[in-house]
Backbone as numpy.savetxt, mean C-alpha at the origin, in Angstrom:
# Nx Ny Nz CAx CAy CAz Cx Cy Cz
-0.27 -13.30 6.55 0.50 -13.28 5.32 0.63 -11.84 4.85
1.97 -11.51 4.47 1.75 -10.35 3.96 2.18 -10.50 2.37
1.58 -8.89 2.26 1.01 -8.87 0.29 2.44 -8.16 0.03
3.33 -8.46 -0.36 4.44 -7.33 -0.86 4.52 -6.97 -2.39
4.17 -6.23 -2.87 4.28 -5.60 -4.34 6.01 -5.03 -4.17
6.42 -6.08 -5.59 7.77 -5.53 -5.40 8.08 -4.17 -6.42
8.26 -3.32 -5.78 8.69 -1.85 -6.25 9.55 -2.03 -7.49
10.50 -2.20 -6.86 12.12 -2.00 -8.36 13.10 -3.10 -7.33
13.58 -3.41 -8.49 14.62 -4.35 -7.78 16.34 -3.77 -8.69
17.07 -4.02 -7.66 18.22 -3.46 -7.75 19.20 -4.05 -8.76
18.60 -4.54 -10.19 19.48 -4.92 -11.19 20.13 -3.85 -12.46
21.42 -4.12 -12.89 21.65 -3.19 -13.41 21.60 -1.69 -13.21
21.76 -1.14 -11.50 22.03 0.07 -11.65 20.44 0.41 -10.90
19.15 -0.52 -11.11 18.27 0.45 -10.49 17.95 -0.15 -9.29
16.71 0.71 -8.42 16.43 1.01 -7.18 15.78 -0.76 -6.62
15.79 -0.84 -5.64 15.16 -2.07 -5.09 13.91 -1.67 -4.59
12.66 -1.58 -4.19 11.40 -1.30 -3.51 10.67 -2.45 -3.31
10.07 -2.45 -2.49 8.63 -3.90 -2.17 7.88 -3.24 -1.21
7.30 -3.70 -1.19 5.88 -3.03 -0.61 4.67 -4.06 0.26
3.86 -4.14 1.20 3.20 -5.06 1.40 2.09 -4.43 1.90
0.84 -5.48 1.36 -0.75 -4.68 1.87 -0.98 -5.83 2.73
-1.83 -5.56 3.69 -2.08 -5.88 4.55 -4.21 -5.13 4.67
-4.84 -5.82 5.20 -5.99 -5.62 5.68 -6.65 -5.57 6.86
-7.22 -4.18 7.36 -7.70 -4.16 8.31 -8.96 -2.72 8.46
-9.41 -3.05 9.63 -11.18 -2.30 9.11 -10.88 -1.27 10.60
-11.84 -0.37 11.10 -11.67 0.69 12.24 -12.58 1.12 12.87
-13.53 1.78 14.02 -14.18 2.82 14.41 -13.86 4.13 15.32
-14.23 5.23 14.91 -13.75 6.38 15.59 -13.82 6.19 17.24
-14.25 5.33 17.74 -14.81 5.55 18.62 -14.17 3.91 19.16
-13.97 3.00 18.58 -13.27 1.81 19.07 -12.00 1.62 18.50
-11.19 0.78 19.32 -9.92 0.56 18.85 -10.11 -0.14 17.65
-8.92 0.73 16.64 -8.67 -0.43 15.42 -7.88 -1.32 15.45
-8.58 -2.29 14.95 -7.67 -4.04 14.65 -7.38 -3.87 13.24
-6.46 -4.73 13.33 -5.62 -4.78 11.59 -6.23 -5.75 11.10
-6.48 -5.88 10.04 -7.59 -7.21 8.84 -6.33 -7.80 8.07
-6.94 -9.05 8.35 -6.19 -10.23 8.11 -6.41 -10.26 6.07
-5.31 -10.31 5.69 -5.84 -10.81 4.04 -4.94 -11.88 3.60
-5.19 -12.81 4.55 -3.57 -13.72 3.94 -4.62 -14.84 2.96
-5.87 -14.12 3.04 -6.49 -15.12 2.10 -6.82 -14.48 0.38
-6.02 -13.13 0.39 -5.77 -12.40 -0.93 -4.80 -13.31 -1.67
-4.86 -13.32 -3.16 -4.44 -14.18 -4.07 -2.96 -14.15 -4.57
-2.32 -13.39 -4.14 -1.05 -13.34 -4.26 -0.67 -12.20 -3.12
0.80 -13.05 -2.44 1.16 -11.72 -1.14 2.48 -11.05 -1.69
2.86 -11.16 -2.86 4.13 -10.19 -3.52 3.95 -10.44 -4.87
3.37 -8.95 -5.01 2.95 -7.82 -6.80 4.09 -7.51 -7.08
4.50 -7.93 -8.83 5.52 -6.85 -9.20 5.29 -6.00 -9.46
6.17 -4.81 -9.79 5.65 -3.34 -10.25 5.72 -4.01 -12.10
5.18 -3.26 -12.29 4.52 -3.15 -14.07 5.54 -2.32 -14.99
5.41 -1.19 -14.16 6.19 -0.21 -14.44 7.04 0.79 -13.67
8.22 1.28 -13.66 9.11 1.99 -13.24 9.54 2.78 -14.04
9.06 4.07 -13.80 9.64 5.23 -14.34 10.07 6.40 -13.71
11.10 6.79 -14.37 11.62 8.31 -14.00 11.02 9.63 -14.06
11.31 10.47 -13.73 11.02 11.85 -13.95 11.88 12.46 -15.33
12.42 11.68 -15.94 12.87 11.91 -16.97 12.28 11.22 -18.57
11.22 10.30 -17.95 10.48 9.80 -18.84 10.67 8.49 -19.28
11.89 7.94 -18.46 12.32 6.77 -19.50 12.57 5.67 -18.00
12.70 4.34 -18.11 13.02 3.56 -17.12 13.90 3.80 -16.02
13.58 4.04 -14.85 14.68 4.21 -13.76 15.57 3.89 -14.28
16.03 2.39 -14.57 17.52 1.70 -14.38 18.16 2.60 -16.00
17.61 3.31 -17.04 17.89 3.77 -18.10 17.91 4.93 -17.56
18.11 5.69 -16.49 17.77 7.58 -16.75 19.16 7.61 -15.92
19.43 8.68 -16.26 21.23 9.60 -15.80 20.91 10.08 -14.72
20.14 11.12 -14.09 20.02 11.77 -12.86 18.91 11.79 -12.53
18.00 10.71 -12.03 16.67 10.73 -11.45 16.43 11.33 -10.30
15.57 12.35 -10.08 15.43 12.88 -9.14 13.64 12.16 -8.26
12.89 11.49 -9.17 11.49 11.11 -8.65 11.32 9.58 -9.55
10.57 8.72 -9.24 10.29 7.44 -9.14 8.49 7.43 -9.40
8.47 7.27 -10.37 6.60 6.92 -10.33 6.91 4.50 -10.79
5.85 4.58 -9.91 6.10 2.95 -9.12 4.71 2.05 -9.69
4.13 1.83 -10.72 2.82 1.16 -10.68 2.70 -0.13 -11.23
1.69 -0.95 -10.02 1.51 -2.05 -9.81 0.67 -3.02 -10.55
-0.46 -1.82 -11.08 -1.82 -2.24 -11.35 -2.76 -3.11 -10.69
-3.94 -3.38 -10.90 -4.21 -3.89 -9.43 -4.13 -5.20 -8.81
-4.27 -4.94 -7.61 -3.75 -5.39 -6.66 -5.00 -5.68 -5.91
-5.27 -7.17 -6.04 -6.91 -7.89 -5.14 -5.82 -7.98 -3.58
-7.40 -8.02 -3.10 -7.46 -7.89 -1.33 -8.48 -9.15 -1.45
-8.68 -9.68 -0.49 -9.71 -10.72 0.20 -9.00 -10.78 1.65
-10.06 -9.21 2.85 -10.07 -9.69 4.05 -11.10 -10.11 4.60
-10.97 -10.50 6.00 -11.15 -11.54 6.55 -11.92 -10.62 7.48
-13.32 -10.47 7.26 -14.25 -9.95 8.24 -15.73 -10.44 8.82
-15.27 -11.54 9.31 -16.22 -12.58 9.70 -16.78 -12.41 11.24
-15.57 -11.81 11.80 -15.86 -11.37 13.27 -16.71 -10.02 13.51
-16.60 -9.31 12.38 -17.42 -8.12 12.21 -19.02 -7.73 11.35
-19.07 -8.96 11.40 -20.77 -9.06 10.67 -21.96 -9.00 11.09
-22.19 -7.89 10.59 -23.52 -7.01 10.78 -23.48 -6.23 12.18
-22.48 -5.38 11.99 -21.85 -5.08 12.66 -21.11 -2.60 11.62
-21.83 -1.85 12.25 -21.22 -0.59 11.36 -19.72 -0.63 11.77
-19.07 -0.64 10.41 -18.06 -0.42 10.13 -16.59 0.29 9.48
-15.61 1.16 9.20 -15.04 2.15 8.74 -13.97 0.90 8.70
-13.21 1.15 7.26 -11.96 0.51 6.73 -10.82 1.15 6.98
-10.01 1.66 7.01 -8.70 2.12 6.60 -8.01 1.56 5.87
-7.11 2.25 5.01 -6.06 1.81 4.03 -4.85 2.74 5.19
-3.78 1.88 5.53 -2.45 2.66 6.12 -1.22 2.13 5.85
-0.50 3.66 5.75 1.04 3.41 5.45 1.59 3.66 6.59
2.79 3.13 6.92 3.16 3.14 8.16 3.82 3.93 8.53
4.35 4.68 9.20 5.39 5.46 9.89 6.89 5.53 9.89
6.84 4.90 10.34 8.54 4.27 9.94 9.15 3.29 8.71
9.49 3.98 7.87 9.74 2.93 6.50 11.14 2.84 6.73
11.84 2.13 6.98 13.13 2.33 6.51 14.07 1.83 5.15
14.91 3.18 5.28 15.59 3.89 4.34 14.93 5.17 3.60
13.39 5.40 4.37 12.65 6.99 4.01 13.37 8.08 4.66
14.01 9.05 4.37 14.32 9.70 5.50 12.80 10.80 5.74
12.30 10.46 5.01 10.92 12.10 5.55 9.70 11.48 4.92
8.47 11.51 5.61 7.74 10.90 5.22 6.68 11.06 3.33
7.44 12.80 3.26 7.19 13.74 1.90 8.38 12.93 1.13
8.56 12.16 0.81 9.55 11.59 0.16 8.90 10.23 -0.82
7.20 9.88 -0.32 6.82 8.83 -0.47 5.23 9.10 -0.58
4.17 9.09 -1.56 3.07 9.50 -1.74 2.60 8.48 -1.84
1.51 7.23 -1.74 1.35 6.06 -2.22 -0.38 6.25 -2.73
-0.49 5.62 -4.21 -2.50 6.34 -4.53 -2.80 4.91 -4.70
-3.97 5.13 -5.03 -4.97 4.15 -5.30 -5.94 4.35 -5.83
-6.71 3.77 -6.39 -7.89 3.60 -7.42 -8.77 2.38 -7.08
-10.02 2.51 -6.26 -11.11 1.31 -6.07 -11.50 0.91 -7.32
-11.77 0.17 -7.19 -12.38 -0.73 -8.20 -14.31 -0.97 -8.13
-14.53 -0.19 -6.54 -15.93 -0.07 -6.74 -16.11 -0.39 -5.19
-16.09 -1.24 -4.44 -15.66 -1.39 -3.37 -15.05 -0.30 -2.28
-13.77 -0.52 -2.59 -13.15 0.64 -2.20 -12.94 1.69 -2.49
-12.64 3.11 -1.60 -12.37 4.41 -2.49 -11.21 4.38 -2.56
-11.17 5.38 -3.98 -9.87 5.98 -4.21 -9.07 6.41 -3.42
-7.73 6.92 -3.13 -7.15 8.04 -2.34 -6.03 7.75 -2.47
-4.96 8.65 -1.27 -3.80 8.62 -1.62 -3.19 8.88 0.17
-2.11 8.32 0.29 -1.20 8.53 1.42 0.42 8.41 1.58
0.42 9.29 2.56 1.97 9.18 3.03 2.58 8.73 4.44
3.36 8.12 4.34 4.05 7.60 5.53 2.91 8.21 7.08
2.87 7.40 7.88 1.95 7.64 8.86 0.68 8.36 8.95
0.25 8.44 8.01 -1.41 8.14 7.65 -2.11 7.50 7.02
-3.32 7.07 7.98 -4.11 6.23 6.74 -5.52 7.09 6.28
-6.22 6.27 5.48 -7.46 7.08 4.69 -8.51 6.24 4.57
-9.89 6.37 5.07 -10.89 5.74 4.98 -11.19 5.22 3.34
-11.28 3.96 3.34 -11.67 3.43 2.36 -13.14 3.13 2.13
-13.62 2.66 3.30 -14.92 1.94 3.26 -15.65 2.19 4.33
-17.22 2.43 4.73 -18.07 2.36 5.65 -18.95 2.19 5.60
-19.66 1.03 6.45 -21.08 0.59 5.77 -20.75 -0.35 6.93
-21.97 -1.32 7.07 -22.52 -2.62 7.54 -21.76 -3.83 6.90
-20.96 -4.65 7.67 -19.96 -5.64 6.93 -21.31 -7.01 6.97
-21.32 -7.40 5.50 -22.11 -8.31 5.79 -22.07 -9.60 5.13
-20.77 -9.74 5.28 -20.57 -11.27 4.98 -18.75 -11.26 5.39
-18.56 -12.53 5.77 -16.94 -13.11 6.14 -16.02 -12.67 5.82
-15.98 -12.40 4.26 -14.59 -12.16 3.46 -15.39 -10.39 2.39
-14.44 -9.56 2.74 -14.34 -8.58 1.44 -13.43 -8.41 0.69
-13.70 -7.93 -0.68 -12.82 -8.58 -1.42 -12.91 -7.12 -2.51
-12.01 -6.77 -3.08 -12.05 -5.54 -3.82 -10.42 -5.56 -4.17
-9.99 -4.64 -5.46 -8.80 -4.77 -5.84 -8.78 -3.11 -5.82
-7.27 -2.40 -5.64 -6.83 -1.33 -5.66 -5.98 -1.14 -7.06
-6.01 -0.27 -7.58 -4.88 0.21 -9.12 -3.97 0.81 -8.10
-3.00 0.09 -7.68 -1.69 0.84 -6.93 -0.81 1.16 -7.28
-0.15 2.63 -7.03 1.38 3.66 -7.77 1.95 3.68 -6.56
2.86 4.14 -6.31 4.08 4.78 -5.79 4.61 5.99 -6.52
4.84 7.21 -5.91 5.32 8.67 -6.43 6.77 8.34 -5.18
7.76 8.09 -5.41 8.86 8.41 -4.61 10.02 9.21 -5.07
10.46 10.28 -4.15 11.27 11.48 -4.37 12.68 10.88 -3.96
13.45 10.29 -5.13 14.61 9.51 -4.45 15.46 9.88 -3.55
15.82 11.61 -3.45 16.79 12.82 -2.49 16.48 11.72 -1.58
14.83 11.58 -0.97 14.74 11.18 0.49 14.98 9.73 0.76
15.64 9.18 -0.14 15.75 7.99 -0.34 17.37 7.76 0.32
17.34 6.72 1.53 18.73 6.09 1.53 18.98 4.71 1.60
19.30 4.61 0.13 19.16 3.32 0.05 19.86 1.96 1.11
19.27 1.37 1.38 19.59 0.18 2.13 20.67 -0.41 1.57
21.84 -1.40 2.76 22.89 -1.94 2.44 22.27 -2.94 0.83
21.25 -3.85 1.56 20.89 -4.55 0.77 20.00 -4.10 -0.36
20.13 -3.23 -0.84 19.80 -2.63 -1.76 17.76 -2.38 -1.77
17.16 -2.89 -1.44 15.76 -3.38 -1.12 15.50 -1.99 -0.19
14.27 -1.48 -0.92 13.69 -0.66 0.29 12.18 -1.18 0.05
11.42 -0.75 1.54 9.73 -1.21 1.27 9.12 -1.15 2.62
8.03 -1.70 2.36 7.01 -1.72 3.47 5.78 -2.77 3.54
5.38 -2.34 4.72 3.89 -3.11 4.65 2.82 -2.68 5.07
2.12 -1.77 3.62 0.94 -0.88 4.25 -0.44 -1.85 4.30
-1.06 -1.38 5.03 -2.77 -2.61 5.81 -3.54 -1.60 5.84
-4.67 -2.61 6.22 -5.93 -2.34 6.14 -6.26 -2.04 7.54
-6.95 -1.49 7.83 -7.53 -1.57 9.84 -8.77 -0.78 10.07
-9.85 -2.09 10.71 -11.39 -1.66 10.95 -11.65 -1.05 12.56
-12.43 -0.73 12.05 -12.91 -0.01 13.47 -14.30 0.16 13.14
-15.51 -0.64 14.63 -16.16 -1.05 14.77 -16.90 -0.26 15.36
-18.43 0.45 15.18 -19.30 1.43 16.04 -19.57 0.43 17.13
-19.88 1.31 18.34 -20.47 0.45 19.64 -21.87 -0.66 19.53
């Protein structure tokens, strides 16, 4: 299942965005698998808020040049039952290819743990360690405070007006 947080939707003049989290855990040293969260509590977040670089609502501003996107948070419950008791490294990743991004500096995405997870921040084809430790029970479960910073220039918007993604989680397992 995927989590899509919907960005902006294309009424009245403003931008369309959605977004999707996904879960998965990693090790430097083993291949990462992507983490399942289709057992997280909702798989499409609206955004909260949409604002301009001009201070006032996207679909309300004259010449927006930047997009701040926030979700607030946003629960995870993956699925790490196969990895118990077992050292482990999380990743949070955005993907590479978004389309309608033309450059991956066009798209900053942050976050805020809730205690669980760390903070951080990424762009198109990188991800960022969230978590490492000993997984020791089935399901983890932690919520992110999620934004979007998007630079609209790099933005081409889609026929269907909708742009987005589906950034995940991915573990990787010590020997």
């Amino acid at each position: 299942m995927t989590r899509r947080p919907a960005l902006l939707t294309p009424r009245a003049g403003s931008w369309a965005l959605a977004a999707a989290l996904l879960a998965g855990a990693a090790s430097p040293v083993a291949a990462a698998d992507r983490l399942d969260d289709s057992a997280s509590p909702r798989s499409r977040v609206p955004a909260q808020v949409v604002m301009s670089n001009e201070g006032r609502p996207l679909a309300d501003s004259l010449n927006p040049v930047t997009a701040t996107v926030k979700f607030g948070r946003v629960d995870y419950k993956l699925a790490t039952a196969r990895y118990v008791g077992r050292q482990a490294r999380i990743y949070y990743v955005v993907p590479a290819q978004i389309n309608g991004l033309r450059s991956p500096a066009g798209l900053r995405v942050d976050w805020r743990g809730y205690g669980l997870f760390a903070s951080g921040s990424a762009r198109p084809g990188e991800r960022q360690l969230v978590w490492t430790g000993t997984v020791r029970e089935a399901w983890m479960s932690d919520g992110l405070d999620l934004s979007f910073q998007l630079d609209l220039r790099e933005l081409q918007r889609p026929r269907d007006g909708q742009f987005g993604f589906e950034s995940y989680f991915e573990i990787e397992v010590s020997p």
